[in-house]
Amino acid sequence: MNRFLQFKKTKKILIIFSLFTFLNACGRNAQNSSINPILSPPPNNTSILLPPSTLESCVSNDPNHQCIGLKIVSFQDSSRVSILQKADAQELVRGMNAIWKTCDVAFQLESFLSIDPTEKNLNYSPNWKTESGQVRAAFEEKDTFLIVSVGPWTNSTIAVTQMPGNGPHGVLVEKDYARNPLTVGHELGHYQGLLHLRDNTNLMSPYIGPNTAHLSQAQCSLARSTNFSNWPQMLRHP
Ligand SMILES: [Zn+2]
């Protein structure tokens, strides 16, 4: 179903949710759109597979704790300026872990790739409807969640995630929101099977704002069971 919703300040937001494609596109909102990206200098390395010694590990001996491996890819623009640096990605993961702590779910950054998308015949700002599958397929791994920071989109969509089921899987998030743990943490909610919830305090609200960090115990249960059933290879154990 497609819905047009009117946001305050008369900003129109397009929320598209398709049960048929299991592609969840999340809309722009006025509060987040004030966030300005700080561009980073070109990276020295294009690909960094993080050695265990540099990992901020989320592995725990607590049998109830879920620790999930993450791969973050950052596109470089035509001047080879990367949307994210490794430190930005690590900070993003810390922010998302603060949100997901309530579910006893955490993420660890295991690989970070900064890449010129044209090397893979991809556009810096891929069309989220027609090209996001190509982007996910280019970077998907069998044992990590995937987050790809892409160039800006001119429409109302800020991020899109393939729901559990048919792949390739992964989150695409546009540049202005790539550092935002509420936005990307929301997308990881979709990754873990959560749908939108019309509650403006909830992480899965279609309108991501400064207070949308809450997750209910029911959502936690669903996310955790999705991880066990759909993503066992993503879970890290002592
Ligand atoms: Zn969403």
Tab-separated table of C-alpha atoms and ligand atoms in Angstrom:
chain	number	residue	atom	x	y	z
A	1	MET	CA	0.000	0.000	0.000
A	2	ASN	CA	1.146	3.502	-0.667
A	3	ARG	CA	0.334	6.356	1.597
A	4	PHE	CA	0.862	10.057	1.410
A	5	LEU	CA	1.023	11.575	4.848
A	6	GLN	CA	1.093	15.186	5.771
A	7	PHE	CA	3.808	16.127	8.194
A	8	LYS	CA	3.791	19.241	10.330
A	9	LYS	CA	5.265	22.300	8.656
A	10	THR	CA	3.200	21.057	5.680
A	11	LYS	CA	6.043	18.903	4.499
A	12	LYS	CA	4.794	15.944	2.562
A	13	ILE	CA	6.339	12.621	3.334
A	14	LEU	CA	6.008	9.585	1.183
A	15	ILE	CA	5.962	6.361	3.095
A	16	ILE	CA	5.973	3.287	0.967
A	17	PHE	CA	5.616	-0.122	2.462
A	18	SER	CA	5.295	-3.094	0.238
A	19	LEU	CA	4.492	-6.514	1.622
A	20	PHE	CA	5.096	-7.934	-1.815
A	21	THR	CA	8.660	-6.862	-2.278
A	22	PHE	CA	9.517	-6.737	1.422
A	23	LEU	CA	11.320	-3.528	0.676
A	24	ASN	CA	10.863	-0.943	3.373
A	25	ALA	CA	11.468	2.652	2.406
A	26	CYS	CA	11.614	5.198	5.171
A	27	GLY	CA	10.708	8.824	4.761
A	28	ARG	CA	12.422	12.096	5.294
A	29	ASN	CA	11.316	14.243	8.181
A	30	ALA	CA	11.691	17.864	9.046
A	31	GLN	CA	13.622	17.361	12.268
A	32	ASN	CA	16.281	15.150	10.778
A	33	SER	CA	16.633	17.157	7.635
A	34	SER	CA	18.345	19.873	9.635
A	35	ILE	CA	21.294	17.569	10.196
A	36	ASN	CA	24.156	18.611	7.967
A	37	PRO	CA	26.783	16.120	6.983
A	38	ILE	CA	30.390	16.897	7.666
A	39	LEU	CA	32.383	15.705	4.735
A	40	SER	CA	35.431	13.671	5.468
A	41	PRO	CA	38.728	13.800	3.600
A	42	PRO	CA	39.478	11.069	1.071
A	43	PRO	CA	40.455	7.814	2.739
A	44	ASN	CA	43.905	6.313	2.462
A	45	ASN	CA	42.553	2.795	2.200
A	46	THR	CA	39.537	1.754	0.250
A	47	SER	CA	38.868	-1.389	2.229
A	48	ILE	CA	39.471	-2.225	5.842
A	49	LEU	CA	38.764	-5.625	7.264
A	50	LEU	CA	39.018	-4.878	10.927
A	51	PRO	CA	41.311	-7.211	12.842
A	52	PRO	CA	39.871	-8.678	16.041
A	53	SER	CA	42.168	-6.503	18.154
A	54	THR	CA	40.487	-3.305	16.926
A	55	LEU	CA	36.933	-4.611	17.198
A	56	GLU	CA	34.632	-3.089	19.725
A	57	SER	CA	33.231	-6.500	20.376
A	58	CYS	CA	29.685	-7.157	21.521
A	59	VAL	CA	30.287	-10.824	22.280
A	60	SER	CA	29.107	-11.755	25.741
A	61	ASN	CA	28.916	-14.841	27.898
A	62	ASP	CA	25.322	-13.940	28.698
A	63	PRO	CA	23.292	-16.564	26.781
A	64	ASN	CA	20.434	-14.093	26.295
A	65	HIS	CA	22.635	-11.490	24.641
A	66	GLN	CA	22.645	-11.271	20.851
A	67	CYS	CA	25.753	-9.887	19.149
A	68	ILE	CA	25.492	-9.289	15.406
A	69	GLY	CA	28.348	-8.701	12.948
A	70	LEU	CA	28.102	-5.609	10.726
A	71	LYS	CA	29.649	-4.551	7.443
A	72	ILE	CA	29.429	-0.858	6.611
A	73	VAL	CA	30.122	0.416	3.113
A	74	SER	CA	30.570	4.109	2.393
A	75	PHE	CA	30.348	5.486	-1.127
A	76	GLN	CA	32.827	8.075	-2.364
A	77	ASP	CA	31.680	10.937	-4.552
A	78	SER	CA	33.339	11.915	-7.831
A	79	SER	CA	36.041	13.768	-5.871
A	80	ARG	CA	36.743	10.564	-3.894
A	81	VAL	CA	35.257	12.097	-0.752
A	82	SER	CA	33.845	9.329	1.403
A	83	ILE	CA	30.488	9.834	3.113
A	84	LEU	CA	31.824	8.065	6.208
A	85	GLN	CA	35.196	7.295	7.670
A	86	LYS	CA	35.800	4.223	9.783
A	87	ALA	CA	35.587	6.312	12.960
A	88	ASP	CA	32.174	7.635	11.863
A	89	ALA	CA	30.985	4.085	11.301
A	90	GLN	CA	32.212	3.019	14.714
A	91	GLU	CA	30.455	5.978	16.323
A	92	LEU	CA	27.261	5.079	14.485
A	93	VAL	CA	27.455	1.534	15.852
A	94	ARG	CA	27.908	2.865	19.393
A	95	GLY	CA	24.810	5.005	18.996
A	96	MET	CA	22.742	2.123	17.662
A	97	ASN	CA	23.931	-0.130	20.468
A	98	ALA	CA	22.676	2.398	23.005
A	99	ILE	CA	19.220	2.159	21.389
A	100	TRP	CA	19.130	-1.612	20.985
A	101	LYS	CA	20.449	-2.299	24.484
A	102	THR	CA	16.885	-2.535	25.743
A	103	CYS	CA	16.467	-5.670	23.588
A	104	ASP	CA	19.817	-7.090	24.671
A	105	VAL	CA	20.842	-6.900	21.011
A	106	ALA	CA	24.122	-5.290	19.953
A	107	PHE	CA	26.193	-4.872	16.813
A	108	GLN	CA	29.897	-4.949	16.132
A	109	LEU	CA	31.608	-3.364	13.158
A	110	GLU	CA	33.623	-6.106	11.489
A	111	SER	CA	34.401	-4.569	8.141
A	112	PHE	CA	34.388	-1.083	6.722
A	113	LEU	CA	34.697	-0.348	3.026
A	114	SER	CA	35.023	3.087	1.480
A	115	ILE	CA	34.632	2.772	-2.259
A	116	ASP	CA	34.126	4.682	-5.474
A	117	PRO	CA	30.810	3.114	-6.575
A	118	THR	CA	31.742	3.429	-10.240
A	119	GLU	CA	34.332	0.690	-9.633
A	120	LYS	CA	31.349	-1.637	-9.297
A	121	ASN	CA	29.329	0.065	-12.050
A	122	LEU	CA	27.062	1.620	-9.444
A	123	ASN	CA	25.776	5.167	-9.210
A	124	TYR	CA	26.779	7.373	-6.279
A	125	SER	CA	23.083	8.146	-5.757
A	126	PRO	CA	21.414	4.935	-6.902
A	127	ASN	CA	17.700	4.982	-7.567
A	128	TRP	CA	16.295	3.297	-4.482
A	129	LYS	CA	13.486	1.608	-6.390
A	130	THR	CA	15.416	0.248	-9.341
A	131	GLU	CA	19.054	0.065	-8.260
A	132	SER	CA	19.100	-0.777	-4.544
A	133	GLY	CA	19.107	-4.512	-5.306
A	134	GLN	CA	22.266	-4.112	-7.401
A	135	VAL	CA	23.917	-2.200	-4.568
A	136	ARG	CA	23.017	-4.824	-1.975
A	137	ALA	CA	24.141	-7.636	-4.268
A	138	ALA	CA	27.500	-5.950	-4.810
A	139	PHE	CA	28.347	-5.875	-1.112
A	140	GLU	CA	26.220	-8.480	0.665
A	141	GLU	CA	28.065	-11.055	2.774
A	142	LYS	CA	26.600	-14.271	4.119
A	143	ASP	CA	27.541	-13.622	7.728
A	144	THR	CA	27.115	-9.892	8.383
A	145	PHE	CA	24.343	-7.346	8.250
A	146	LEU	CA	25.073	-4.803	5.511
A	147	ILE	CA	24.688	-1.030	5.660
A	148	VAL	CA	25.563	1.038	2.581
A	149	SER	CA	25.827	4.832	2.783
A	150	VAL	CA	24.944	6.250	-0.624
A	151	GLY	CA	24.803	9.703	-2.151
A	152	PRO	CA	21.792	11.977	-1.667
A	153	TRP	CA	18.354	11.179	-2.937
A	154	THR	CA	16.193	13.995	-4.235
A	155	ASN	CA	12.904	12.330	-3.337
A	156	SER	CA	11.394	11.882	0.125
A	157	THR	CA	13.015	8.537	0.842
A	158	ILE	CA	16.016	8.584	3.164
A	159	ALA	CA	16.673	4.887	3.662
A	160	VAL	CA	15.511	1.545	2.379
A	161	THR	CA	15.910	-1.956	3.771
A	162	GLN	CA	15.187	-5.378	2.395
A	163	MET	CA	13.072	-7.272	4.903
A	164	PRO	CA	13.918	-10.880	5.879
A	165	GLY	CA	13.060	-13.258	3.067
A	166	ASN	CA	14.309	-12.960	-0.480
A	167	GLY	CA	17.667	-11.226	-0.827
A	168	PRO	CA	19.953	-9.639	-1.517
A	169	HIS	CA	19.712	-8.024	1.891
A	170	GLY	CA	21.023	-4.760	3.206
A	171	VAL	CA	20.269	-1.200	4.245
A	172	LEU	CA	20.808	1.755	1.931
A	173	VAL	CA	20.869	5.095	3.696
A	174	GLU	CA	21.424	8.436	2.053
A	175	LYS	CA	24.364	10.602	2.999
A	176	ASP	CA	22.601	13.130	5.243
A	177	TYR	CA	21.348	10.351	7.542
A	178	ALA	CA	24.303	7.983	7.365
A	179	ARG	CA	25.591	9.062	10.798
A	180	ASN	CA	22.189	9.083	12.455
A	181	PRO	CA	21.780	6.125	14.853
A	182	LEU	CA	18.003	6.618	15.020
A	183	THR	CA	17.675	6.364	11.246
A	184	VAL	CA	20.068	3.479	10.739
A	185	GLY	CA	18.948	1.778	13.968
A	186	HIS	CA	15.384	1.962	12.624
A	187	GLU	CA	16.540	0.288	9.417
A	188	LEU	CA	18.196	-2.475	11.415
A	189	GLY	CA	14.772	-2.924	13.012
A	190	HIS	CA	13.416	-3.736	9.551
A	191	TYR	CA	16.377	-6.045	8.998
A	192	GLN	CA	15.234	-7.889	12.122
A	193	GLY	CA	11.664	-8.173	10.907
A	194	LEU	CA	10.069	-5.130	12.560
A	195	LEU	CA	7.424	-3.144	10.697
A	196	HIS	CA	6.471	0.503	11.088
A	197	LEU	CA	4.561	1.455	14.202
A	198	ARG	CA	2.468	4.622	14.417
A	199	ASP	CA	3.948	5.758	17.719
A	200	ASN	CA	6.066	8.899	17.690
A	201	THR	CA	8.191	7.666	20.595
A	202	ASN	CA	9.042	4.384	18.925
A	203	LEU	CA	12.146	3.566	16.939
A	204	MET	CA	9.934	2.053	14.246
A	205	SER	CA	7.851	5.188	13.795
A	206	PRO	CA	7.841	6.098	10.084
A	207	TYR	CA	8.852	9.611	11.210
A	208	ILE	CA	12.235	9.397	12.818
A	209	GLY	CA	12.788	12.215	15.266
A	210	PRO	CA	14.773	13.060	18.391
A	211	ASN	CA	12.468	11.054	20.669
A	212	THR	CA	11.976	7.965	18.548
A	213	ALA	CA	14.274	5.608	20.400
A	214	HIS	CA	11.838	3.349	22.248
A	215	LEU	CA	11.465	-0.353	21.531
A	216	SER	CA	8.764	-2.424	23.237
A	217	GLN	CA	9.378	-5.847	24.685
A	218	ALA	CA	7.133	-7.297	21.966
A	219	GLN	CA	9.360	-5.719	19.316
A	220	CYS	CA	12.429	-7.007	21.116
A	221	SER	CA	10.973	-10.520	21.145
A	222	LEU	CA	10.188	-10.385	17.444
A	223	ALA	CA	13.615	-9.012	16.521
A	224	ARG	CA	15.402	-11.599	18.628
A	225	SER	CA	13.380	-14.497	17.229
A	226	THR	CA	13.992	-13.201	13.679
A	227	ASN	CA	17.698	-13.170	14.389
A	228	PHE	CA	17.605	-16.744	15.639
A	229	SER	CA	15.538	-18.029	12.740
A	230	ASN	CA	16.704	-15.891	9.794
A	231	TRP	CA	20.180	-14.737	10.698
A	232	PRO	CA	21.894	-17.411	12.836
A	233	GLN	CA	25.085	-16.959	10.825
A	234	MET	CA	25.174	-13.255	11.794
A	235	LEU	CA	25.201	-13.989	15.522
A	236	ARG	CA	28.530	-13.992	17.305
A	237	HIS	CA	29.217	-16.260	20.258
A	238	PRO	CA	32.072	-16.448	22.778
B	1	ZN	ZN	11.100	2.297	8.112
